[in-house]
Short mmCIF file of C-alpha atoms and ligand atoms in Angstrom, two decimals:
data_model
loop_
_atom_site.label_atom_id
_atom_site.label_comp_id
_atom_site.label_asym_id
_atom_site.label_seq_id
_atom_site.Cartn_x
_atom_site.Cartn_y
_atom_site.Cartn_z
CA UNK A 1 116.76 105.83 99.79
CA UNK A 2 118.01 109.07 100.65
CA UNK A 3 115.71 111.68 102.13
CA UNK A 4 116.71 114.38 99.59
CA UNK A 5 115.81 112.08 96.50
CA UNK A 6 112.79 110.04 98.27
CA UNK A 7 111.04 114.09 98.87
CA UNK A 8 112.54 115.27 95.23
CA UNK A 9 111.09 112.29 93.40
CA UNK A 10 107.28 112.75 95.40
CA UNK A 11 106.97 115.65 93.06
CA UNK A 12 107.97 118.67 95.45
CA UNK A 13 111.36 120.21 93.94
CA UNK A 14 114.81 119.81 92.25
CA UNK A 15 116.88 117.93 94.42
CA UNK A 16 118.96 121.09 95.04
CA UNK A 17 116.11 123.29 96.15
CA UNK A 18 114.85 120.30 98.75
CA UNK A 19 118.65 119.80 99.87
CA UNK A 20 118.69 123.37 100.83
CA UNK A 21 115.20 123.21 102.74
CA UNK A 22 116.90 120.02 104.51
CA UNK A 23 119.56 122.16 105.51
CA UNK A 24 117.28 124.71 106.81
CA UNK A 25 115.77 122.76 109.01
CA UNK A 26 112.33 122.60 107.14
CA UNK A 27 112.04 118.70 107.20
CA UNK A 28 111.21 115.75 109.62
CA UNK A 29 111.52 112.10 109.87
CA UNK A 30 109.51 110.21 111.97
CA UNK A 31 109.41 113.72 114.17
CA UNK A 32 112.98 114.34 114.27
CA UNK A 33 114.24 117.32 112.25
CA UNK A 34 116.83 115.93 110.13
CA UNK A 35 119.26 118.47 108.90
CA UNK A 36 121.93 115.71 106.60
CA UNK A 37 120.08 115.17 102.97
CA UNK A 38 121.12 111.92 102.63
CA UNK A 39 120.26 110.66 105.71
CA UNK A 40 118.81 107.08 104.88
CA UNK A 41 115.09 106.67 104.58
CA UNK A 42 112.97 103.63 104.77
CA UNK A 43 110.36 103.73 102.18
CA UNK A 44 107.08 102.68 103.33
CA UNK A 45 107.64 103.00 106.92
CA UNK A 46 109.66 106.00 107.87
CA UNK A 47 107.23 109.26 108.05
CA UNK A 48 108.59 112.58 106.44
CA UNK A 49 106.92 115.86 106.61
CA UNK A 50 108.15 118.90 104.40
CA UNK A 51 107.03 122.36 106.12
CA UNK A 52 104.57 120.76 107.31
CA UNK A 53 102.94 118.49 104.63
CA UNK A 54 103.46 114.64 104.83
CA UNK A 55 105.21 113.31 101.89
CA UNK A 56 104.22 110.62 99.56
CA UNK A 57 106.28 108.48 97.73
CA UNK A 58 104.93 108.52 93.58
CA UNK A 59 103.91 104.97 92.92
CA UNK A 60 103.48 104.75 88.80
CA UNK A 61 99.88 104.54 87.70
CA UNK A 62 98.73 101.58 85.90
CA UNK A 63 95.91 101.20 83.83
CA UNK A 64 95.18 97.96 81.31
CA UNK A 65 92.77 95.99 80.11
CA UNK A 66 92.31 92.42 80.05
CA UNK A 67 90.38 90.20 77.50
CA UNK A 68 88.92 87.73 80.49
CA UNK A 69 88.29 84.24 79.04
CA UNK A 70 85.35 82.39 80.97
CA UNK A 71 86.74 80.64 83.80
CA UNK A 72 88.20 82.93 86.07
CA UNK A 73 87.00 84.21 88.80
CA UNK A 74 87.45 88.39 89.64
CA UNK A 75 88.78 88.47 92.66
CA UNK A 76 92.72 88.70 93.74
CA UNK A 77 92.78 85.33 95.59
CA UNK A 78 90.07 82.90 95.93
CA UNK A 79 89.46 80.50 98.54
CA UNK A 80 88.32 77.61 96.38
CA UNK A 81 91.34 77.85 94.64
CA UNK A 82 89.63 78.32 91.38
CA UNK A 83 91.67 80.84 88.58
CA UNK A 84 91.64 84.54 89.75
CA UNK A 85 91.79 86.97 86.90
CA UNK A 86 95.11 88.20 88.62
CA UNK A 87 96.83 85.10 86.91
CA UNK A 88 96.45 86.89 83.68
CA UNK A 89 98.61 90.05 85.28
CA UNK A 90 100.38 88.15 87.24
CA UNK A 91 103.97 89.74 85.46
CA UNK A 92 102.83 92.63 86.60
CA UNK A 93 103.24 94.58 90.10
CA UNK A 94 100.83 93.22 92.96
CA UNK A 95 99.90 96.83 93.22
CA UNK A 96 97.33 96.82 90.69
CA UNK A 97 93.55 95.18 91.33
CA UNK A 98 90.04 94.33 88.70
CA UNK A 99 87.98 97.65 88.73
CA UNK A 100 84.57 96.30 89.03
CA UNK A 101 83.85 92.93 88.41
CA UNK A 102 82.51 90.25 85.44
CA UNK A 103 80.87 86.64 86.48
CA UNK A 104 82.99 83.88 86.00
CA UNK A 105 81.86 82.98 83.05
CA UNK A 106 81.72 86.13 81.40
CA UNK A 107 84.49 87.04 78.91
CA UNK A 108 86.11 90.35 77.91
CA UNK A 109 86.83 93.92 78.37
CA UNK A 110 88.25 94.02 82.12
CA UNK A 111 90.26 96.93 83.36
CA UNK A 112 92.66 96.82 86.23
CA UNK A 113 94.74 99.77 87.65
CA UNK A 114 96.38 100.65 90.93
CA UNK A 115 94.90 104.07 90.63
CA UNK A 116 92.02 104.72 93.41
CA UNK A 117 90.64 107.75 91.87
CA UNK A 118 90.21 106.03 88.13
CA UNK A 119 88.93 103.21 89.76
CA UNK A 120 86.11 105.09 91.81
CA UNK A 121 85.21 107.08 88.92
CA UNK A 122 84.03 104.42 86.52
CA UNK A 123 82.61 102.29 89.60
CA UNK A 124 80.51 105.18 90.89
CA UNK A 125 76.91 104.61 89.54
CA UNK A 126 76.37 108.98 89.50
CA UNK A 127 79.05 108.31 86.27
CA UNK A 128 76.79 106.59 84.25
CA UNK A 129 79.86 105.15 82.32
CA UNK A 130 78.46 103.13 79.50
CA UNK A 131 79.12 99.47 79.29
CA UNK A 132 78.31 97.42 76.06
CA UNK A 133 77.97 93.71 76.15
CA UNK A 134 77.66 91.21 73.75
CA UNK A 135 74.76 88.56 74.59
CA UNK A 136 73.81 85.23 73.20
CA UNK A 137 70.67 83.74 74.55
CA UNK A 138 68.54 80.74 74.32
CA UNK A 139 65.79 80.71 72.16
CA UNK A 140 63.78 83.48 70.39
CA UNK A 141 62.83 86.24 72.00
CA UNK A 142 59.71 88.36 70.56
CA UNK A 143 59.36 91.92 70.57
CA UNK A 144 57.85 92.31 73.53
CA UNK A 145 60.60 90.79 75.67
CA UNK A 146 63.02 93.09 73.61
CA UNK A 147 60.76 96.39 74.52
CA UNK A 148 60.46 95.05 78.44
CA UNK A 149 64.34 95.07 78.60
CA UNK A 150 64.66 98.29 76.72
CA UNK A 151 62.05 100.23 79.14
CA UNK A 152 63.68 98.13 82.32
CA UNK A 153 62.94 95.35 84.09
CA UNK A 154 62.34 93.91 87.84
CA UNK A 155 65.50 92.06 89.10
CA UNK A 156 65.75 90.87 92.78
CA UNK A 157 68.36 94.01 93.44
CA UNK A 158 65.62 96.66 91.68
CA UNK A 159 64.78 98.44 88.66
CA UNK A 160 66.65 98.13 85.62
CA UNK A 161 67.20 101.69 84.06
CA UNK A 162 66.19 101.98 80.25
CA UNK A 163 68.89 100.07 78.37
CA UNK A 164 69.85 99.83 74.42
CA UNK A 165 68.89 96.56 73.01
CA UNK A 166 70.18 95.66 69.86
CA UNK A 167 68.43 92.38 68.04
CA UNK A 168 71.67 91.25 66.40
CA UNK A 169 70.96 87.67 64.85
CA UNK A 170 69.50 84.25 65.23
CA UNK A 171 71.41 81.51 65.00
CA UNK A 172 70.42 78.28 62.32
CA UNK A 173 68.23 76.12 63.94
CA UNK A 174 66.68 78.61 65.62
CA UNK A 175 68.48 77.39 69.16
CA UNK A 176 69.88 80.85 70.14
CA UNK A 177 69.39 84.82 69.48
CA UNK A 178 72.36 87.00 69.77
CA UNK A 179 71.77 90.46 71.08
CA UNK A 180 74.05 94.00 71.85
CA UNK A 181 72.84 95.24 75.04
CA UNK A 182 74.17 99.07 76.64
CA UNK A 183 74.08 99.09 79.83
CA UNK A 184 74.96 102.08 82.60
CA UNK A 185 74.54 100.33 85.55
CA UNK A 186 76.45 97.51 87.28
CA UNK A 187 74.20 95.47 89.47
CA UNK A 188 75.13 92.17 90.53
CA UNK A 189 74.57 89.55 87.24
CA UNK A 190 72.72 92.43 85.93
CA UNK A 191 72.79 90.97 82.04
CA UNK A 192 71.87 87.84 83.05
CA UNK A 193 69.10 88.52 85.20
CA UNK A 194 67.47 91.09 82.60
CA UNK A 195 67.18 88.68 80.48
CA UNK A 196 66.24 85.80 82.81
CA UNK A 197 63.35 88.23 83.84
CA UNK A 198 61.86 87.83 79.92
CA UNK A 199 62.15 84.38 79.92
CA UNK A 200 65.92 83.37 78.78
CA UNK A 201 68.79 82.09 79.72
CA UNK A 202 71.67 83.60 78.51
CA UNK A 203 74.36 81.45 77.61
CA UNK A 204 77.63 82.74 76.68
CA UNK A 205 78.12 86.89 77.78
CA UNK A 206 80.82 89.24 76.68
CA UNK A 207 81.61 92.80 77.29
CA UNK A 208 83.03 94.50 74.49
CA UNK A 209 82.88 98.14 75.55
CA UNK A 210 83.39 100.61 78.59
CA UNK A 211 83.03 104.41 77.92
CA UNK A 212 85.34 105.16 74.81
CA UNK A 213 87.38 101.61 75.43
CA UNK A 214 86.57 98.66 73.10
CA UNK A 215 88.64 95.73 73.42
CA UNK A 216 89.26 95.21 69.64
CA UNK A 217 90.98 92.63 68.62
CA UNK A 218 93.08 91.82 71.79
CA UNK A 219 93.55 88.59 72.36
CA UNK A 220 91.78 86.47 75.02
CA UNK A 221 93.63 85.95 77.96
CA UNK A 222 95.73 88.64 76.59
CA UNK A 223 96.19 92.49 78.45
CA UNK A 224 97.78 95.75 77.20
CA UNK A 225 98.08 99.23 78.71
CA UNK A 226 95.36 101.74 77.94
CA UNK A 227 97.41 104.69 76.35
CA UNK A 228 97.84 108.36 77.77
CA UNK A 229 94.50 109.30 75.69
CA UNK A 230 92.39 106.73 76.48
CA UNK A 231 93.29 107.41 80.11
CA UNK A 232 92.27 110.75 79.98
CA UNK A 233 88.63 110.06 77.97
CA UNK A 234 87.81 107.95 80.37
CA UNK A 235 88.43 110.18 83.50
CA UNK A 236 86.45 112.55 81.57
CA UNK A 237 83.78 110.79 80.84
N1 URA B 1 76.12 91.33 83.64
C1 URA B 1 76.17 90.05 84.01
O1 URA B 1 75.15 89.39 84.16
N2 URA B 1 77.37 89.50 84.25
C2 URA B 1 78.53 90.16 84.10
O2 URA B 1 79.60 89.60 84.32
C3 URA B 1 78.46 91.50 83.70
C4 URA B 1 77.24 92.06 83.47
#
């Protein structure tokens, strides 16, 4: 690329106004003062500095969400060779990664990005972003379980902090109780090992919510982008 569009395109000028600095001597490559604007640049490996500052070429931002299907495993590549969750991007650039992580055999709202800062933000426990799941579990369980998991619970990684617990319905036959469950915290199988702590197994988990982001009525093993709004509500949050 050359060096006058690779600094105009990081965001620093018109391409006239950073020709003109090129001619005056204000930028380097790799050290060198390079005076010629469209002397050739390397993207990714040569090193320019503007008066001073390093240049960055923009990469695009990404930001979707996924509707995981049970199955696949979130992590880019997997040594068992079982499905990663990047098969369901996988038209997309390599750039972009899962932020956070469900089990693999939890379903729904994932997001991915390539975007470190919007990744780190909803990660970061001091956030407290809100996740909602969906829960179906085996059995009944009585009020007292329900309170337990509402006031928080021991789990081998700690205290649970209070969570919403929603008694949704039982199924015929009494076999299993469906519940909505908010959570702020990610631990490690965190859903799963709330309830496991009251005495049941859960048996099919789904996460339906994350901040102001539901997944609707996107299909499973289906992604779309997150639009500019829903972006900015959740870098808000
Ligand atoms: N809690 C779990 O137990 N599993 C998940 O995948 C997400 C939350």
């Amino acid at each position: 690329m050359r060096l006058e569009k690779y600094i105009a395109t990081s965001g620093i000028g018109s391409r006239r106004a950073v020709k003109k600095s090129i001619r005056a001597g204000l930028v380097t490559v790799n050290g060198e003062t390079i005076l010629v604007p469209g002397h050739p640049i390397d993207v990714g490996t040569d090193t320019v500095v503007f008066d001073g500052k390093l240049v960055e070429p923009l990469t695009e931002h990404l930001y979707l969400m996924v509707n995981k299907p049970s199955g696949y495993v979130t992590t880019r590549r997997d040594e068992r060779g079982r499905s990663t969750v990047m098969s369901l991007v996988a038209d997309l650039p390599d750039s972009i990664y899962p932020v956070g992580r469900l089990d693999l055999e939890t379903e729904g709202l994932l997001l991915f990005t390539n975007d470190g800062d919007f990744a780190y933000r909803l990660l970061h426990p001091s956030y407290e972003v809100e996740k909602t799941y969906l829960v179906w579990v085996k059995g009944i369980p009585n009020d007292t379980a329900v309170q337990r998991l509402r006031q928080g619970v021991t789990i081998p990684s700690g205290k649970t902090a209070p969570a919403k617990v929603k008694r949704l319905k039982t199924s015929r036959g009494e076999a299993s109780t469906q519940f909505e469950v908010v959570i702020h915290e990610g631990k490690k199988r965190q859903v799963r090992l709330m309830f496991k702590a009251v005495g049941h197994r859960v048996i099919r988990l789904k996460r339906t919510r994350i901040g102001n982001l539901c997944l609707g009525g996107l299909p499973q093993g289906q992604y779309r982008f997150l639009t500019a709004s829903e972006i900015t509500a959740l870098m808000e949050l």
